[in-house]
Short mmCIF file of C-alpha atoms in Angstrom, two decimals:
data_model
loop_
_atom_site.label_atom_id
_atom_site.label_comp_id
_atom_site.label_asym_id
_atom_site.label_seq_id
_atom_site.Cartn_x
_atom_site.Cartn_y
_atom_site.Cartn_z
CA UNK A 1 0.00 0.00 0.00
CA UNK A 2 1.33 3.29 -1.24
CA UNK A 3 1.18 6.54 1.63
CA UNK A 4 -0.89 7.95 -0.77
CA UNK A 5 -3.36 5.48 -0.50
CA UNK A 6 -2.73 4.89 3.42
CA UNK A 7 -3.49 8.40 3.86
CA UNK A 8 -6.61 8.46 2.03
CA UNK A 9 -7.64 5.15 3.65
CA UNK A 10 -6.95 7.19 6.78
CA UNK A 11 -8.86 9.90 6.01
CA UNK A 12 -11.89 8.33 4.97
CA UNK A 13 -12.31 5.73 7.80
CA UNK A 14 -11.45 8.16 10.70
CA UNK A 15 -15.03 9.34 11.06
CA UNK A 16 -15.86 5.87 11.54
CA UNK A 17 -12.93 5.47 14.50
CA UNK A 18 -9.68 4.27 12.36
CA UNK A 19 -6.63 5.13 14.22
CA UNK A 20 -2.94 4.25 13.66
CA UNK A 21 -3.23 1.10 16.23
CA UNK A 22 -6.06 -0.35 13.97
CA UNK A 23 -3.30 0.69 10.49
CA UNK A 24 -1.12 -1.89 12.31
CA UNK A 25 -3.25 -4.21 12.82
CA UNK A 26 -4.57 -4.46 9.31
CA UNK A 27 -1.24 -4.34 7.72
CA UNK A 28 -0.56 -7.94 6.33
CA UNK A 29 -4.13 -7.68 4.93
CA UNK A 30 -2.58 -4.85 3.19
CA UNK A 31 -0.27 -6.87 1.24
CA UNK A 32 -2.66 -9.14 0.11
CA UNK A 33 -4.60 -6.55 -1.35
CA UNK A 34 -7.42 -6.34 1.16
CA UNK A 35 -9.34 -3.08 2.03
CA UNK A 36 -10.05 -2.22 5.66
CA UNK A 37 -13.45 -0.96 6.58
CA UNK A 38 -15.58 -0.95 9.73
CA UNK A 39 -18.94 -3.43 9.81
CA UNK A 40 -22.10 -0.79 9.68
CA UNK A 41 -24.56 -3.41 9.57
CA UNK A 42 -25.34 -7.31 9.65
CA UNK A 43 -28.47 -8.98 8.27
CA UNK A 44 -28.88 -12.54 6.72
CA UNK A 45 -25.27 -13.35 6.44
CA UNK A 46 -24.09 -10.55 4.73
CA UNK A 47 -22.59 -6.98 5.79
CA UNK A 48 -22.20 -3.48 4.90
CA UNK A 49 -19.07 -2.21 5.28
CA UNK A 50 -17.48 1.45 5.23
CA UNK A 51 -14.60 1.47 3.26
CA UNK A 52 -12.67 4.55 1.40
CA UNK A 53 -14.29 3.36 -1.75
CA UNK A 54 -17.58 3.64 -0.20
CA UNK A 55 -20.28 1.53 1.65
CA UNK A 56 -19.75 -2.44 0.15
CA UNK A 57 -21.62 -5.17 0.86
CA UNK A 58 -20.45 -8.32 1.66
CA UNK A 59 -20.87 -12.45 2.64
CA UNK A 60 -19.75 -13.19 5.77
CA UNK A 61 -19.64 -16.90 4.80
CA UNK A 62 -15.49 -17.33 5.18
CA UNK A 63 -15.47 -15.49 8.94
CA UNK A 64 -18.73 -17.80 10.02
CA UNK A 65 -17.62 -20.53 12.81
CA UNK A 66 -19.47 -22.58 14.60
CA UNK A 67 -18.37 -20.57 17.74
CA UNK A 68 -21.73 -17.90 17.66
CA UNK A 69 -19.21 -15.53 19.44
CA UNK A 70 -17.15 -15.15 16.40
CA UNK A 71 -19.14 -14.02 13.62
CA UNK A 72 -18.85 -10.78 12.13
CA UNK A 73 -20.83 -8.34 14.32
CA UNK A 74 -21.77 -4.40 13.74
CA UNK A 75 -18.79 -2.61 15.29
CA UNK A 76 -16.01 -5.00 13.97
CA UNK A 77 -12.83 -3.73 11.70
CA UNK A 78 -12.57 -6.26 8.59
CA UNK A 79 -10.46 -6.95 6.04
CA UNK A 80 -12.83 -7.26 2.61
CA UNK A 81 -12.19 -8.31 -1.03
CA UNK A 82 -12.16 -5.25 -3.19
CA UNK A 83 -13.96 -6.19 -5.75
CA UNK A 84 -15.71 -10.06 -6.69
CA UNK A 85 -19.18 -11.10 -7.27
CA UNK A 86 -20.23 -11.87 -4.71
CA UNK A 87 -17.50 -9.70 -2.50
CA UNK A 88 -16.44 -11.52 0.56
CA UNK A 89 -15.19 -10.20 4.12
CA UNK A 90 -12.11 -12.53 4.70
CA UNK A 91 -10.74 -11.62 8.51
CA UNK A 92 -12.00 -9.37 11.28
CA UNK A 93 -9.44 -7.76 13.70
CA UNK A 94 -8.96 -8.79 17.31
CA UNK A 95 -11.10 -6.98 19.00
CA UNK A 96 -11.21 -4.65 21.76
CA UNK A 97 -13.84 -4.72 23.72
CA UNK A 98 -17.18 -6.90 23.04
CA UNK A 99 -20.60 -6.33 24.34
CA UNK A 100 -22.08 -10.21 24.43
CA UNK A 101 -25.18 -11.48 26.67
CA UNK A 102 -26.74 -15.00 26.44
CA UNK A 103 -29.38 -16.13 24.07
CA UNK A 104 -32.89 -17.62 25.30
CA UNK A 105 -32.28 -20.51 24.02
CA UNK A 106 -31.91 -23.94 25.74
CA UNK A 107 -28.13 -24.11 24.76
CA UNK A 108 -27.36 -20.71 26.83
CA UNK A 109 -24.51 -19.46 23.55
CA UNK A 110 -23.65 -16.17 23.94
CA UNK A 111 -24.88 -13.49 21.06
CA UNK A 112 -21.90 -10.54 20.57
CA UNK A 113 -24.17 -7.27 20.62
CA UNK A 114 -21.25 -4.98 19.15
CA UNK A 115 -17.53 -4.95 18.77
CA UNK A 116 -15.14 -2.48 19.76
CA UNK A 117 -17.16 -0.33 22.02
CA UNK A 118 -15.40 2.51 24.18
CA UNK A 119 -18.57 3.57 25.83
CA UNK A 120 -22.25 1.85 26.18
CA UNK A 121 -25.13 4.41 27.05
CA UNK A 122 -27.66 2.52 28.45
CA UNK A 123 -31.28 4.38 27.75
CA UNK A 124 -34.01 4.57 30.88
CA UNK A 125 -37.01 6.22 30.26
CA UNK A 126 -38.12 8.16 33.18
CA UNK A 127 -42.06 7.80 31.84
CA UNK A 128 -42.25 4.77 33.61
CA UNK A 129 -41.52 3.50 37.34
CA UNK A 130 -37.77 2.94 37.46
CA UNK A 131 -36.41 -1.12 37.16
CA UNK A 132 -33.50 -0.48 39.32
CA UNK A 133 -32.27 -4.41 38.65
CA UNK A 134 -32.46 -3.80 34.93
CA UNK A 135 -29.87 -1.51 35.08
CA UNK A 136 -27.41 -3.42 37.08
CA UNK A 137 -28.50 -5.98 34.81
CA UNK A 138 -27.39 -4.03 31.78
CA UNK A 139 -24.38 -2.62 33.49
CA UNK A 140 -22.73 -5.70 34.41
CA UNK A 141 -23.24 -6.66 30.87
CA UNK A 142 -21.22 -3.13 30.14
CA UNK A 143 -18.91 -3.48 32.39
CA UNK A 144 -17.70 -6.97 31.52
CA UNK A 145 -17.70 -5.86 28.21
CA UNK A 146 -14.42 -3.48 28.56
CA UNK A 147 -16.25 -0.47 27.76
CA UNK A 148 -17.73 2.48 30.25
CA UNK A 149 -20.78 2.69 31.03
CA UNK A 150 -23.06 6.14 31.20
CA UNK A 151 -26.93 5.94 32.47
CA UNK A 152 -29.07 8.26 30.27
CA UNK A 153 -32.15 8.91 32.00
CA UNK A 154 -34.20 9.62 28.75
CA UNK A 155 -38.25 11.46 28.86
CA UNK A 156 -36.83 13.75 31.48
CA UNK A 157 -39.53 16.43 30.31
CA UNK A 158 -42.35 14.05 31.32
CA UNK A 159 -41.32 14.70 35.04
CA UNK A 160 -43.14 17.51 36.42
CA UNK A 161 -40.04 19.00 38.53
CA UNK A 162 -36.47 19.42 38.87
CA UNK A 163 -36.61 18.11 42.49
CA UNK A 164 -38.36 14.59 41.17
CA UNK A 165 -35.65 14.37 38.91
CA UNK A 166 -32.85 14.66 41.02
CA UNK A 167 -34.58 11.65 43.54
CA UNK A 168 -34.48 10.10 40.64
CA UNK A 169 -30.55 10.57 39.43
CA UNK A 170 -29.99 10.05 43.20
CA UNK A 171 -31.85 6.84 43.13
CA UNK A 172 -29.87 5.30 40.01
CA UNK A 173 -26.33 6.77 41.11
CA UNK A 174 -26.80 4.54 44.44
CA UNK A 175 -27.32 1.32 42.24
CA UNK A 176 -24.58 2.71 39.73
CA UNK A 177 -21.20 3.15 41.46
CA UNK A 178 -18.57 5.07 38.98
CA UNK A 179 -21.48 5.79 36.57
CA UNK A 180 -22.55 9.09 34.79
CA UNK A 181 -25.94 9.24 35.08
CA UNK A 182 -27.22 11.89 33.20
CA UNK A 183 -31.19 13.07 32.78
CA UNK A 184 -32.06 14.16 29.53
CA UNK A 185 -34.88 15.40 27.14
CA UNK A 186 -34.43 15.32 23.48
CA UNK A 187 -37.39 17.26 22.94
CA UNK A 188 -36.19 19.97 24.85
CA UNK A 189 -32.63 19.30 24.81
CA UNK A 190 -31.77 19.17 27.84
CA UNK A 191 -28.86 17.50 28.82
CA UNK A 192 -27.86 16.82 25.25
CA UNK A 193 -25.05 18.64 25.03
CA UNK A 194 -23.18 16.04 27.97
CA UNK A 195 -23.65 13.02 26.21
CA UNK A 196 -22.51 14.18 22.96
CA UNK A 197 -19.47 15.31 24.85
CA UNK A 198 -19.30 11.80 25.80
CA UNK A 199 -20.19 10.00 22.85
CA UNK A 200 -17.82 12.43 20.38
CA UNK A 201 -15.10 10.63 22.28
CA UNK A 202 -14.91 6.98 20.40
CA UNK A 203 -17.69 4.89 19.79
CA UNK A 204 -20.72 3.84 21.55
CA UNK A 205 -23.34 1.33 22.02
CA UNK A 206 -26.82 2.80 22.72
CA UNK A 207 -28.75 -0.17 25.01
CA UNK A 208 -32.16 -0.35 26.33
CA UNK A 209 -35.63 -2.26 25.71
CA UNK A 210 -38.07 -0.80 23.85
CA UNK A 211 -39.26 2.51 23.95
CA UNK A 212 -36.61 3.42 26.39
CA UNK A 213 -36.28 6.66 23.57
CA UNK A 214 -33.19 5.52 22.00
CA UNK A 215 -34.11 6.02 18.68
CA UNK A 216 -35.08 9.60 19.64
CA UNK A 217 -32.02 10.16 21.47
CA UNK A 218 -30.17 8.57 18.12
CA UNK A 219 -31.77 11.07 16.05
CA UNK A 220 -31.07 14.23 18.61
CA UNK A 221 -27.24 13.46 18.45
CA UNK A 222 -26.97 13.13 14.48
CA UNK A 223 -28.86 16.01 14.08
CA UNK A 224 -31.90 14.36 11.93
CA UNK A 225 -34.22 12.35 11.76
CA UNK A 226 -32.26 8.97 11.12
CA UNK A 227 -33.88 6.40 12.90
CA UNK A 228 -37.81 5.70 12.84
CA UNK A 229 -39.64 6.60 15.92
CA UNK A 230 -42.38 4.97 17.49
CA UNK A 231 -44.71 6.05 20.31
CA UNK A 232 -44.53 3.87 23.86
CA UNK A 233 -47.72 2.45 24.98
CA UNK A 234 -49.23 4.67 27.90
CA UNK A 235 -49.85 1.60 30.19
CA UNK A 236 -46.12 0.44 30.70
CA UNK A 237 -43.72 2.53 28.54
CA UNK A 238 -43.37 -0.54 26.12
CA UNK A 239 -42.74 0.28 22.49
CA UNK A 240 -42.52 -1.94 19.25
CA UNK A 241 -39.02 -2.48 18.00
CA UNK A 242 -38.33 0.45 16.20
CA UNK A 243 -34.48 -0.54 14.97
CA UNK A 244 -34.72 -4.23 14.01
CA UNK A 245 -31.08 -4.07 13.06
CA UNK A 246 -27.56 -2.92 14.92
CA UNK A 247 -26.72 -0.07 13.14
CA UNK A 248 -23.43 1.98 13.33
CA UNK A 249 -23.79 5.89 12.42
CA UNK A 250 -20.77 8.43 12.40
CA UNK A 251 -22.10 11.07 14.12
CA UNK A 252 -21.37 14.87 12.67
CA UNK A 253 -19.88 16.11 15.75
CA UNK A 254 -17.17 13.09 16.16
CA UNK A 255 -17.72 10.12 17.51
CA UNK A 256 -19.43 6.92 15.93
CA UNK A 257 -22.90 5.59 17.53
CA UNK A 258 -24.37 1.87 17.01
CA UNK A 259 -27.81 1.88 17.63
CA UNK A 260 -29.53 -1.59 18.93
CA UNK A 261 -33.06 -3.08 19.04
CA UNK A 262 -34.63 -2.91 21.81
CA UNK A 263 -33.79 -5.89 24.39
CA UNK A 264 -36.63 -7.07 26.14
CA UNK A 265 -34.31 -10.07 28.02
CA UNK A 266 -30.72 -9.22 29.34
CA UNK A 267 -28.94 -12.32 30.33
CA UNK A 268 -25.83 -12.61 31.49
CA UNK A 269 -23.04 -14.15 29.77
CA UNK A 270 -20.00 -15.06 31.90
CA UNK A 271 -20.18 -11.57 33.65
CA UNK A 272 -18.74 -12.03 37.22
CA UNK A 273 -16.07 -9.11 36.69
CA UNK A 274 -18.84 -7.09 35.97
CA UNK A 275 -21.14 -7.61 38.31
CA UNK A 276 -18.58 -7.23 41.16
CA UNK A 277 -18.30 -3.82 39.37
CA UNK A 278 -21.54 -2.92 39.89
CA UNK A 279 -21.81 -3.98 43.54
CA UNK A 280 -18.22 -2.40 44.24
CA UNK A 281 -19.27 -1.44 47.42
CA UNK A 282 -20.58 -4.78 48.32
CA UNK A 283 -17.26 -6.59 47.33
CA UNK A 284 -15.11 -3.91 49.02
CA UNK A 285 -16.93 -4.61 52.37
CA UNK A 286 -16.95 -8.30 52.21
CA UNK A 287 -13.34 -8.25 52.20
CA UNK A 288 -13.65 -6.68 56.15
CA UNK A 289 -15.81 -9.75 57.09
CA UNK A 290 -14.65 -12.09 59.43
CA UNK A 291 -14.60 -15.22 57.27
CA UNK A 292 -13.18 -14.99 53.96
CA UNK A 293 -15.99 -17.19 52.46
CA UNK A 294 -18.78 -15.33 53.94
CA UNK A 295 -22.07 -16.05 52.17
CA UNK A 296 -23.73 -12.72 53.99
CA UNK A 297 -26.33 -14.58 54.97
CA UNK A 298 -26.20 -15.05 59.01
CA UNK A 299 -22.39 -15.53 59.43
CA UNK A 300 -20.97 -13.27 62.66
CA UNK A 301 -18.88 -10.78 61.57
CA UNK A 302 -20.41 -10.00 58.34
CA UNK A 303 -19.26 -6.80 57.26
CA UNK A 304 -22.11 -7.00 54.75
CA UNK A 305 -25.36 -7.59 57.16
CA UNK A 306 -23.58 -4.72 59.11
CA UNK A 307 -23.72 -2.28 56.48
CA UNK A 308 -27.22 -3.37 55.41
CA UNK A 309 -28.16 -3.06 59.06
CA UNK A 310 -27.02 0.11 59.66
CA UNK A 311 -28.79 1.86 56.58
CA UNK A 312 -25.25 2.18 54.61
CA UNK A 313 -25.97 -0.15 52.03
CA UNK A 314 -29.94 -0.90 50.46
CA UNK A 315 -30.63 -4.40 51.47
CA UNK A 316 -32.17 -4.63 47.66
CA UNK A 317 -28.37 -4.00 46.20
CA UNK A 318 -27.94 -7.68 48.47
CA UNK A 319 -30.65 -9.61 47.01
CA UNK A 320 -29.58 -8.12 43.50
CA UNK A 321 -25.97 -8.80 43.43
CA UNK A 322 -26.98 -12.78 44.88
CA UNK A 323 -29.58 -13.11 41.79
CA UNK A 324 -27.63 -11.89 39.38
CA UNK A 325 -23.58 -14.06 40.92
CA UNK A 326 -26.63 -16.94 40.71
CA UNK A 327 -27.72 -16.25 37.40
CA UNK A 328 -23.83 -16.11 36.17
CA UNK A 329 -23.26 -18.71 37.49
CA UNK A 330 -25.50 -21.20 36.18
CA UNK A 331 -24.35 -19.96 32.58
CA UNK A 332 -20.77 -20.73 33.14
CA UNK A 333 -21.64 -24.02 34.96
CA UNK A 334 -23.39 -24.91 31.52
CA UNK A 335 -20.10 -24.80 29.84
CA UNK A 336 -17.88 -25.72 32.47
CA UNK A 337 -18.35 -28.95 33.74
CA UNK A 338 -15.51 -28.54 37.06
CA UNK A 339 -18.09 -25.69 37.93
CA UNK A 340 -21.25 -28.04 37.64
CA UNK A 341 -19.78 -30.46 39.86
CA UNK A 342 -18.59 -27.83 42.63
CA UNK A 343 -22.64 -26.37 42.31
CA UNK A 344 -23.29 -29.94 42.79
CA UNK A 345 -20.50 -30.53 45.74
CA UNK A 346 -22.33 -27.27 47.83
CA UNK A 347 -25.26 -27.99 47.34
CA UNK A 348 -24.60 -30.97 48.97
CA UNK A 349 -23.06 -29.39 51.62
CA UNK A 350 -25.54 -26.76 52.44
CA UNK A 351 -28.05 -29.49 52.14
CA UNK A 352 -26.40 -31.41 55.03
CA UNK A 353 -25.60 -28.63 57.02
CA UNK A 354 -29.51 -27.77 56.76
CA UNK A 355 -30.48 -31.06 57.51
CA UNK A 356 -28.52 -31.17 60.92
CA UNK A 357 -29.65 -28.19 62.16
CA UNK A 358 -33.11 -29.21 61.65
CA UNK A 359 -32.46 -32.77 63.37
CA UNK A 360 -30.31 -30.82 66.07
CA UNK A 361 -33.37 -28.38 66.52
CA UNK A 362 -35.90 -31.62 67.20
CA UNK A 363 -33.68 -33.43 69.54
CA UNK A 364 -32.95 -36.82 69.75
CA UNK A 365 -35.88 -38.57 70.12
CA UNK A 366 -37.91 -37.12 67.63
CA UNK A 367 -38.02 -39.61 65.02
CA UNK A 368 -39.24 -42.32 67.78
#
């Protein structure tokens, strides 16, 4: 590749997030001839692909394992034929972060959301009643993921006053630990202005289930309307899905945005680093309890309980971060088989330590 060329190539796929790291990365696909571009959009097997010659489409069909992990995903920086009927998208480059939760189906495989991700905006609408778990759902998904999380808190104008609103902020800042969390109207515009600051920075994932506003929040930050917009039903704040595709948009002001269907179920997929980064508070004090395998359930010393007791810590944030360490847990142990059998092994245990209390509690004679 000539510095001519590489310049132009640079040029043109900047908007879109190419940087000199990625140049390096993609440089033995130079010599074969290969064009870098960055995946805009997956359907059916195929791609399109930004490239300096323009949006190509593609087949997927050489970069398609068995592994559902490793397909080509919206996000991802390929290396694609540059010309061919039908065109094919031969390699995609390691990637830097990845934004993956687990299907619904019976197999529990993971589905990759989006590739390369520096920051994932998860939308909640403040129409409807808050779902504090969903969002530590969603941000231990964002978290494990490698890129940072913000919480938009999108309707803001449907609140009737300031005060409300910052309960609200409060409220989601004590189940978000290191978050932004940012209120926002994109009628009005109100609080527009900090996430574009945020999103101009690299690229972004914009998460949420239907009619959380994302398309609307999509189409305040390009500056048009991009994206169809539906209207949320007035009983629960559901919507249809109005983006039935991942969709990756530079966005005038810098910054690239990929903009996702909405996700009605949020599973985890091998997220324990995340979750602990949700409850960081929860994980800091358990190392201050007495026994280092404290379950925080009735142990003495529980540096946990103590906190809960005292008001420090919401005993919800508890009963969260169990269900969702649970919930992880059976995923790996689907795929793991040493983990199945040390479920199995405490389960045991528990069971047996249950079992003597209870006979301990009847006294001796009670089976007589």
């Amino acid at each position: 590749m000539t510095s001519s060329s590489a310049s132009s190539i640079f040029s043109a796929l900047a908007p879109y997030g190419w940087d000199d790291a990625w140049a390096d990365e993609f440089a033995p696909y130079a010599t074969e001839g290969l064009l870098p571009g960055r995946v805009i959009r997956v359907d059916r097997g195929q791609c399109d692909v930004a490239t300096a010659d323009g949006v190509l489409r593609a087949d997927t069909a050489f970069v398609t394992p068995h592994d559902p992990l490793r397909v080509v995903c919206t996000g991802d920086w390929v290396a694609v034929e540059p010309g061919g009927n039908p065109r094919y998208v031969r390699a995609y480059l390691p990637r830097r972060t990845a934004f993956v939760r687990s299907t619904s189906s019976q197999r529990s495989e993971g589905q990759i959301l989006a590739a390369n991700v520096d920051h994932a905006i998860v939308a909640v609408p403040l129409s409807v009643e808050l779902d504090l778990g969903r969002i530590e759902r969603f941000l231990a998904l964002a978290w494990e993921s490698g890129a940072q999380p913000v919480v938009v808190l999108t309707k803001a104008d449907l609140v009737p006053d300031a005060e409300t609103v910052a309960h609200l902020v409060q409220d989601v800042e004590t189940s978000a630990p290191g978050v932004p969390v940012v209120p926002v109207s994109s009628l009005g515009g109100d609080g527009l202005d900090v996430v574009a600051a945020i999103v101009g920075g690299g690229t972004s994932v914009l998460l949420g289930q239907s009619g959380a506003g994302k398309s609307t929040l999509a189409n305040a930050l390009l500056g048009e309307d991009v994206m169809v917009v539906q209207a949320a039903r007035d009983v629960d704040g559901k919507g249809r899905h109005t983006t039935t595709t991942r969709n990756l948009l530079a966005l005038p002001g810098g910054g690239v945005l990929i903009d996702t269907p909405g996700l009605r179920g949020v599973g985890l997929w091998d997220a324990e680093s995340g979750v602990g980064q949700v409850f960081s508070e929860i994980e800091e004090l358990a190392e201050r309890c007495r026994f280092h395998d404290c379950a925080h359930e009735a142990e003495p010393g529980c540096a946990v309980l103590a906190a809960i007791e005292s008001g420090e810590v919401p005993e919800r944030r508890l009963q969260s971060y169990r269900k969702l360490l649970r919930e992880n847990q059976r995923i790996v142990a689907k795929t793991d088989a040493r983990l199945r059998a040390e479920i199995r092994k405490d389960f045991k245990r528990k069971g047996a330590i249950g079992r003597a209390a209870m006979e301990a509690k009847r006294g001796p004679h009670w089976r007589s």
